[in-house]
PDB file of C-alpha atoms in Angstrom:
ATOM      1  CA  MET A  24       0.389  -0.299   0.155  1.00 71.00           C
ATOM      2  CA  HIS A  25       3.521   1.996  -0.170  1.00 74.00           C
ATOM      3  CA  CYS A  26       5.973   0.941  -2.986  1.00 85.00           C
ATOM      4  CA  ASP A  27       4.950  -1.383  -5.841  1.00 80.00           C
ATOM      5  CA  ALA A  28       6.525  -4.507  -3.904  1.00 81.00           C
ATOM      6  CA  LYS A  29       5.031  -7.255  -4.612  1.00 83.00           C
ATOM      7  CA  PHE A  30       4.047 -10.334  -1.547  1.00 81.00           C
ATOM      8  CA  ASP A  31       5.047 -13.384  -2.822  1.00 81.00           C
ATOM      9  CA  PHE A  32       6.481 -16.300  -0.623  1.00 84.00           C
ATOM     10  CA  ILE A  33       9.717 -14.228   0.931  1.00 82.00           C
ATOM     11  CA  THR A  34       8.281 -11.092  -0.272  1.00 83.00           C
ATOM     12  CA  ARG A  35       5.821 -10.978   2.978  1.00 87.00           C
ATOM     13  CA  LYS A  36       2.811  -8.782   3.860  1.00 88.00           C
ATOM     14  CA  HIS A  37       3.096  -6.789   6.999  1.00 89.00           C
ATOM     15  CA  HIS A  38       0.488  -5.389   9.104  1.00 91.00           C
ATOM     16  CA  CYS A  39       0.875  -1.853  10.735  1.00 92.00           C
ATOM     17  CA  ARG A  40      -0.606  -2.109  13.870  1.00 92.00           C
ATOM     18  CA  ARG A  41      -1.665   0.811  14.020  1.00 91.00           C
ATOM     19  CA  CYS A  42      -3.161   1.921  10.715  1.00 91.00           C
ATOM     20  CA  GLY A  43      -3.702  -2.461   9.993  1.00 90.00           C
ATOM     21  CA  LYS A  44      -2.735  -1.204   6.096  1.00 92.00           C
ATOM     22  CA  CYS A  45      -0.929  -3.936   3.812  1.00 91.00           C
ATOM     23  CA  PHE A  46       3.595  -2.874   3.409  1.00 92.00           C
ATOM     24  CA  CYS A  47       6.654  -4.454   2.663  1.00 90.00           C
ATOM     25  CA  ASP A  48       9.227  -5.356   5.594  1.00 89.00           C
ATOM     26  CA  LYS A  49      10.841  -2.158   4.547  1.00 90.00           C
ATOM     27  CA  CYS A  50       7.981   0.464   4.441  1.00 90.00           C
ATOM     28  CA  CYS A  51       6.332  -1.023   7.639  1.00 89.00           C
ATOM     29  CA  SER A  52      10.281  -2.222   9.623  1.00 89.00           C
ATOM     30  CA  LYS A  53       9.747   0.814  11.981  1.00 90.00           C
ATOM     31  CA  LYS A  54       9.626  -0.983  15.773  1.00 91.00           C
ATOM     32  CA  VAL A  55       7.535   1.662  18.303  1.00 88.00           C
ATOM     33  CA  PRO A  56       5.123   1.103  21.744  1.00 85.00           C
ATOM     34  CA  LEU A  57       1.468   1.673  20.942  1.00 85.00           C
ATOM     35  CA  PRO A  58       0.167   1.351  24.634  1.00 77.00           C
ATOM     36  CA  ARG A  59      -3.357   3.249  24.115  1.00 73.00           C
ATOM     37  CA  MET A  60      -4.127   0.007  21.399  1.00 79.00           C
ATOM     38  CA  CYS A  61      -3.176  -1.964  25.184  1.00 79.00           C
ATOM     39  CA  PHE A  62       0.884  -3.085  22.453  1.00 81.00           C
ATOM     40  CA  VAL A  63       2.859  -2.722  25.507  1.00 78.00           C
ATOM     41  CA  ASP A  64       6.256  -3.840  23.741  1.00 88.00           C
ATOM     42  CA  PRO A  65       7.412  -1.945  20.786  1.00 90.00           C
ATOM     43  CA  VAL A  66       5.295  -3.105  17.714  1.00 92.00           C
ATOM     44  CA  ARG A  67       6.131  -3.496  13.393  1.00 93.00           C
ATOM     45  CA  GLN A  68       4.202   0.417  11.830  1.00 93.00           C
ATOM     46  CA  CYS A  69       4.788   2.152   9.146  1.00 93.00           C
ATOM     47  CA  ALA A  70       7.041   4.925   8.370  1.00 90.00           C
ATOM     48  CA  GLU A  71       3.784   7.501   8.521  1.00 90.00           C
ATOM     49  CA  CYS A  72       2.146   5.880  12.205  1.00 90.00           C
ATOM     50  CA  SER A  73       6.077   5.824  14.053  1.00 91.00           C
ATOM     51  CA  VAL A  74       5.729   8.813  13.684  1.00 89.00           C
ATOM     52  CA  ILE A  75       3.218  10.423  15.677  1.00 87.00           C
ATOM     53  CA  SER A  76       3.676   6.991  17.552  1.00 88.00           C
ATOM     54  CA  GLN A  77       6.944   8.284  18.202  1.00 85.00           C
ATOM     55  CA  LYS A  78       5.366  11.412  19.327  1.00 83.00           C
ATOM     56  CA  GLU A  79       2.045  10.526  21.524  1.00 81.00           C
ATOM     57  CA  MET A  80       5.231   8.664  23.542  1.00 82.00           C
ATOM     58  CA  GLU A  81       7.120  11.475  24.408  1.00 80.00           C
ATOM     59  CA  PHE A  82       3.755  13.196  25.216  1.00 80.00           C
ATOM     60  CA  TYR A  83       2.399  10.842  27.401  1.00 78.00           C
ATOM     61  CA  ASP A  84       5.955  10.800  29.200  1.00 77.00           C
ATOM     62  CA  ARG A  85       6.232  15.137  29.506  1.00 80.00           C
ATOM     63  CA  GLN A  86       2.702  17.397  28.749  1.00 83.00           C
ATOM     64  CA  LEU A  87       0.538  14.194  30.794  1.00 87.00           C
ATOM     65  CA  LYS A  88       1.831  14.954  33.727  1.00 89.00           C
ATOM     66  CA  VAL A  89       1.872  19.421  33.091  1.00 90.00           C
ATOM     67  CA  LEU A  90      -1.578  19.079  31.900  1.00 92.00           C
ATOM     68  CA  MET A  91      -2.752  17.528  35.242  1.00 93.00           C
ATOM     69  CA  ASN A  92      -0.756  18.761  37.680  1.00 92.00           C
ATOM     70  CA  GLY A  93      -2.455  21.670  36.892  1.00 93.00           C
ATOM     71  CA  ALA A  94      -1.565  25.777  36.376  1.00 92.00           C
ATOM     72  CA  THR A  95      -4.420  28.516  38.113  1.00 91.00           C
ATOM     73  CA  PHE A  96      -4.583  31.493  35.905  1.00 92.00           C
ATOM     74  CA  TYR A  97      -7.591  33.459  34.367  1.00 92.00           C
ATOM     75  CA  ILE A  98     -11.127  32.817  33.656  1.00 92.00           C
ATOM     76  CA  THR A  99     -13.784  35.020  31.163  1.00 92.00           C
ATOM     77  CA  GLN A 100     -16.174  33.302  29.640  1.00 89.00           C
ATOM     78  CA  GLY A 101     -17.825  34.671  26.503  1.00 87.00           C
ATOM     79  CA  SER A 102     -18.504  38.353  26.013  1.00 84.00           C
ATOM     80  CA  SER A 103     -18.562  39.341  29.877  1.00 85.00           C
ATOM     81  CA  GLU A 104     -15.399  41.848  31.820  1.00 84.00           C
ATOM     82  CA  LYS A 105     -16.066  39.946  34.890  1.00 89.00           C
ATOM     83  CA  SER A 106     -12.968  36.964  35.056  1.00 89.00           C
ATOM     84  CA  GLU A 107     -12.369  34.246  38.088  1.00 91.00           C
ATOM     85  CA  ASN A 108      -9.560  32.734  39.497  1.00 91.00           C
ATOM     86  CA  VAL A 109      -8.582  29.131  39.152  1.00 93.00           C
ATOM     87  CA  VAL A 110      -6.974  26.306  38.893  1.00 93.00           C
ATOM     88  CA  CYS A 111      -6.853  24.738  35.414  1.00 94.00           C
ATOM     89  CA  ARG A 112      -6.235  21.228  35.211  1.00 95.00           C
ATOM     90  CA  LEU A 113      -7.189  17.703  33.219  1.00 93.00           C
ATOM     91  CA  SER A 114      -8.563  14.616  34.990  1.00 93.00           C
ATOM     92  CA  ASN A 115      -7.662  11.559  35.497  1.00 90.00           C
ATOM     93  CA  ASN A 116      -9.209   9.998  32.651  1.00 87.00           C
ATOM     94  CA  HIS A 117      -8.371  12.376  30.105  1.00 85.00           C
ATOM     95  CA  ARG A 118     -12.278  13.249  29.419  1.00 89.00           C
ATOM     96  CA  TYR A 119     -12.869  16.704  30.541  1.00 93.00           C
ATOM     97  CA  LEU A 120     -11.652  20.375  32.205  1.00 94.00           C
ATOM     98  CA  PHE A 121     -11.375  21.023  35.247  1.00 96.00           C
ATOM     99  CA  LEU A 122     -12.199  24.699  36.174  1.00 94.00           C
ATOM    100  CA  ASP A 123     -11.837  24.949  40.367  1.00 94.00           C
ATOM    101  CA  GLY A 124     -12.176  28.115  41.422  1.00 91.00           C
ATOM    102  CA  GLU A 125     -15.010  30.076  43.571  1.00 89.00           C
ATOM    103  CA  ASP A 126     -17.241  28.012  41.497  1.00 87.00           C
ATOM    104  CA  HIS A 127     -16.523  24.586  40.104  1.00 91.00           C
ATOM    105  CA  TYR A 128     -16.530  23.603  35.424  1.00 89.00           C
ATOM    106  CA  GLU A 129     -16.143  20.651  33.750  1.00 93.00           C
ATOM    107  CA  ILE A 130     -15.670  21.233  29.952  1.00 93.00           C
ATOM    108  CA  GLU A 131     -15.593  17.953  28.470  1.00 92.00           C
ATOM    109  CA  VAL A 132     -12.038  17.613  25.878  1.00 88.00           C
ATOM    110  CA  ALA A 133     -13.661  15.505  22.749  1.00 86.00           C
ATOM    111  CA  ARG A 134     -16.759  19.266  23.148  1.00 89.00           C
ATOM    112  CA  ILE A 135     -13.717  21.105  22.096  1.00 88.00           C
ATOM    113  CA  SER A 136     -13.677  22.552  18.518  1.00 86.00           C
ATOM    114  CA  THR A 137     -11.194  24.854  18.859  1.00 86.00           C
ATOM    115  CA  VAL A 138      -7.507  25.473  21.037  1.00 86.00           C
ATOM    116  CA  GLN A 139      -5.848  29.264  20.511  1.00 85.00           C
ATOM    117  CA  ILE A 140      -2.784  29.338  22.014  1.00 81.00           C
ATOM    118  CA  LEU A 141      -2.227  33.315  22.624  1.00 82.00           C
ATOM    119  CA  THR A 142       1.238  34.376  22.859  1.00 76.00           C
ATOM    120  CA  GLU A 143       2.329  38.596  24.360  1.00 69.00           C
ATOM    121  CA  GLY A 144       1.717  40.442  22.116  1.00 57.00           C
ATOM    122  CA  PHE A 145      -1.833  39.457  21.176  1.00 48.00           C
ATOM    123  CA  THR A 146      -1.790  40.099  17.010  1.00 47.00           C
ATOM    124  CA  PRO A 147      -2.593  37.361  14.861  1.00 43.00           C
ATOM    125  CA  GLY A 148       0.461  36.485  14.087  1.00 39.00           C
ATOM    126  CA  ASP A 149       1.420  35.071  17.024  1.00 38.00           C
ATOM    127  CA  ILE A 150      -1.782  33.220  17.556  1.00 41.00           C
ATOM    128  CA  HIS A 151      -0.948  29.770  17.420  1.00 44.00           C
ATOM    129  CA  THR A 152      -4.719  27.925  16.843  1.00 45.00           C
ATOM    130  CA  TYR A 153      -5.376  24.232  16.863  1.00 42.00           C
ATOM    131  CA  THR A 154      -9.249  23.178  15.261  1.00 40.00           C
ATOM    132  CA  SER A 155      -9.276  19.962  16.964  1.00 37.00           C
ATOM    133  CA  LEU A 156     -12.210  17.749  18.295  1.00 35.00           C
ATOM    134  CA  LEU A 157     -14.922  18.566  16.448  1.00 35.00           C
ATOM    135  CA  GLU A 158     -13.955  20.493  12.599  1.00 37.00           C
ATOM    136  CA  SER A 159     -11.311  19.967  11.038  1.00 33.00           C
ATOM    137  CA  GLN A 160      -9.495  23.180   9.502  1.00 36.00           C
ATOM    138  CA  CYS A 161      -6.236  24.411   9.019  1.00 32.00           C
ATOM    139  CA  ILE A 162      -3.500  25.118  11.437  1.00 33.00           C
ATOM    140  CA  ILE A 163      -2.112  28.025  11.372  1.00 38.00           C
ATOM    141  CA  GLU A 164       1.054  28.922  13.618  1.00 41.00           C
ATOM    142  CA  GLY A 165       2.364  31.960  14.016  1.00 41.00           C
ATOM    143  CA  GLY A 166       5.531  32.726  16.189  1.00 44.00           C
ATOM    144  CA  ASN A 167       8.214  31.689  18.777  1.00 48.00           C
ATOM    145  CA  SER A 168       6.589  34.250  21.967  1.00 59.00           C
ATOM    146  CA  ARG A 169       6.266  32.950  25.129  1.00 69.00           C
ATOM    147  CA  ALA A 170       2.729  32.042  25.741  1.00 75.00           C
ATOM    148  CA  THR A 171       0.361  33.929  28.160  1.00 82.00           C
ATOM    149  CA  GLY A 172      -2.994  32.322  27.732  1.00 87.00           C
ATOM    150  CA  MET A 173      -4.745  30.400  25.927  1.00 88.00           C
ATOM    151  CA  LEU A 174      -9.324  30.744  24.047  1.00 90.00           C
ATOM    152  CA  ILE A 175     -11.064  27.311  23.400  1.00 91.00           C
ATOM    153  CA  GLN A 176     -14.276  27.280  21.859  1.00 91.00           C
ATOM    154  CA  TYR A 177     -16.796  24.151  23.220  1.00 92.00           C
ATOM    155  CA  LYS A 178     -19.960  23.249  23.615  1.00 92.00           C
ATOM    156  CA  PRO A 179     -21.041  22.778  26.404  1.00 90.00           C
ATOM    157  CA  GLN A 180     -23.054  19.302  27.698  1.00 86.00           C
ATOM    158  CA  GLY A 181     -26.335  18.789  26.170  1.00 87.00           C
ATOM    159  CA  SER A 182     -26.229  22.037  24.364  1.00 89.00           C
ATOM    160  CA  ASP A 183     -25.564  22.763  20.789  1.00 88.00           C
ATOM    161  CA  GLU A 184     -23.995  26.433  21.237  1.00 92.00           C
ATOM    162  CA  LEU A 185     -20.720  27.115  20.621  1.00 92.00           C
ATOM    163  CA  LEU A 186     -19.453  29.395  24.048  1.00 93.00           C
ATOM    164  CA  GLN A 187     -15.599  31.294  23.747  1.00 93.00           C
ATOM    165  CA  MET A 188     -13.433  31.104  27.461  1.00 93.00           C
ATOM    166  CA  LYS A 189     -10.366  32.855  28.161  1.00 93.00           C
ATOM    167  CA  PHE A 190      -7.577  31.812  29.588  1.00 92.00           C
ATOM    168  CA  THR A 191      -4.919  34.289  30.668  1.00 89.00           C
ATOM    169  CA  THR A 192      -2.040  33.543  33.143  1.00 85.00           C
ATOM    170  CA  SER A 193      -1.474  35.061  36.795  1.00 71.00           C
ATOM    171  CA  GLU A 194       0.490  37.559  36.615  1.00 66.00           C
ATOM    172  CA  ASP A 195       0.900  36.518  40.956  1.00 60.00           C
ATOM    173  CA  PHE A 196       3.564  34.432  41.744  1.00 54.00           C
ATOM    174  CA  ASN A 197       6.607  34.190  39.222  1.00 59.00           C
ATOM    175  CA  SER A 198       6.731  30.786  39.842  1.00 60.00           C
ATOM    176  CA  ASN A 199       3.042  30.555  39.314  1.00 74.00           C
ATOM    177  CA  LYS A 200       3.615  32.068  36.002  1.00 77.00           C
ATOM    178  CA  LYS A 201       5.669  29.498  35.111  1.00 80.00           C
ATOM    179  CA  MET A 202       4.099  26.864  35.282  1.00 85.00           C
ATOM    180  CA  SER A 203       0.698  28.401  33.750  1.00 87.00           C
ATOM    181  CA  ALA A 204       2.957  28.353  30.805  1.00 84.00           C
ATOM    182  CA  SER A 205       4.653  25.525  31.491  1.00 86.00           C
ATOM    183  CA  TRP A 206       0.889  23.895  31.186  1.00 90.00           C
ATOM    184  CA  LEU A 207      -0.429  26.135  28.172  1.00 88.00           C
ATOM    185  CA  ALA A 208       2.426  24.512  26.394  1.00 84.00           C
ATOM    186  CA  ALA A 209       1.710  21.135  26.780  1.00 87.00           C
ATOM    187  CA  MET A 210      -1.962  22.303  25.723  1.00 86.00           C
ATOM    188  CA  HIS A 211      -0.152  23.794  22.432  1.00 82.00           C
ATOM    189  CA  LYS A 212       1.571  19.567  21.885  1.00 80.00           C
ATOM    190  CA  ALA A 213      -1.960  18.283  23.114  1.00 81.00           C
ATOM    191  CA  ALA A 214      -3.821  19.932  20.267  1.00 78.00           C
ATOM    192  CA  LYS A 215      -1.585  19.558  17.863  1.00 75.00           C
ATOM    193  CA  LEU A 216      -1.649  16.090  18.463  1.00 71.00           C
ATOM    194  CA  LEU A 217      -4.315  15.765  18.623  1.00 69.00           C
ATOM    195  CA  TYR A 218      -5.059  17.073  15.116  1.00 66.00           C
ATOM    196  CA  GLU A 219      -2.160  15.337  13.543  1.00 64.00           C
ATOM    197  CA  SER A 220      -3.778  11.942  14.282  1.00 58.00           C
ATOM    198  CA  ARG A 221      -7.004  12.819  13.573  1.00 56.00           C
ATOM    199  CA  ASP A 222      -5.578  13.866   9.583  1.00 52.00           C
ATOM    200  CA  GLN A 223      -3.603  11.401   9.777  1.00 51.00           C
TER     201      GLN A 223
END
């Protein structure tokens, strides 16, 4: 399914354990762990799938812990002027964003349609946009400025109305600001990884 090799007794078919397509040995020689599909040991994957699986492994090893530990943000809902200080973290089952402040909010990750990571200056060229779960539009990626916030669009449970929430890093303590920037960087990688794996 990738080259013109003819399968016979000597040239065997190999299945990529991620996409399930047939390849010759040369086109399906990479071996990468695939724990999300219950393959604990490295398994045979085609070149395209092995790159995505490798990125996923790096994400699970590094960024997932950051997202689950959480960080402090000011959140603003819709066009409201009022902001609330919350701790935002990914739930243990990776299905919800928990926002804990004066109130408790839960946003189902599968119902988030757009994630924009806002960087210093908030100019259009400095916004990293990933349209991820509900729609499949193009990715716009800007410069390498420091992340200062995030803008998400999501549909609440039981509704088709698209809501918007803005997250801004807290200026209170330097350590909080660093944790928030790390959390945003991890969210940026999560959105990018999700878009790439859905687009495959």
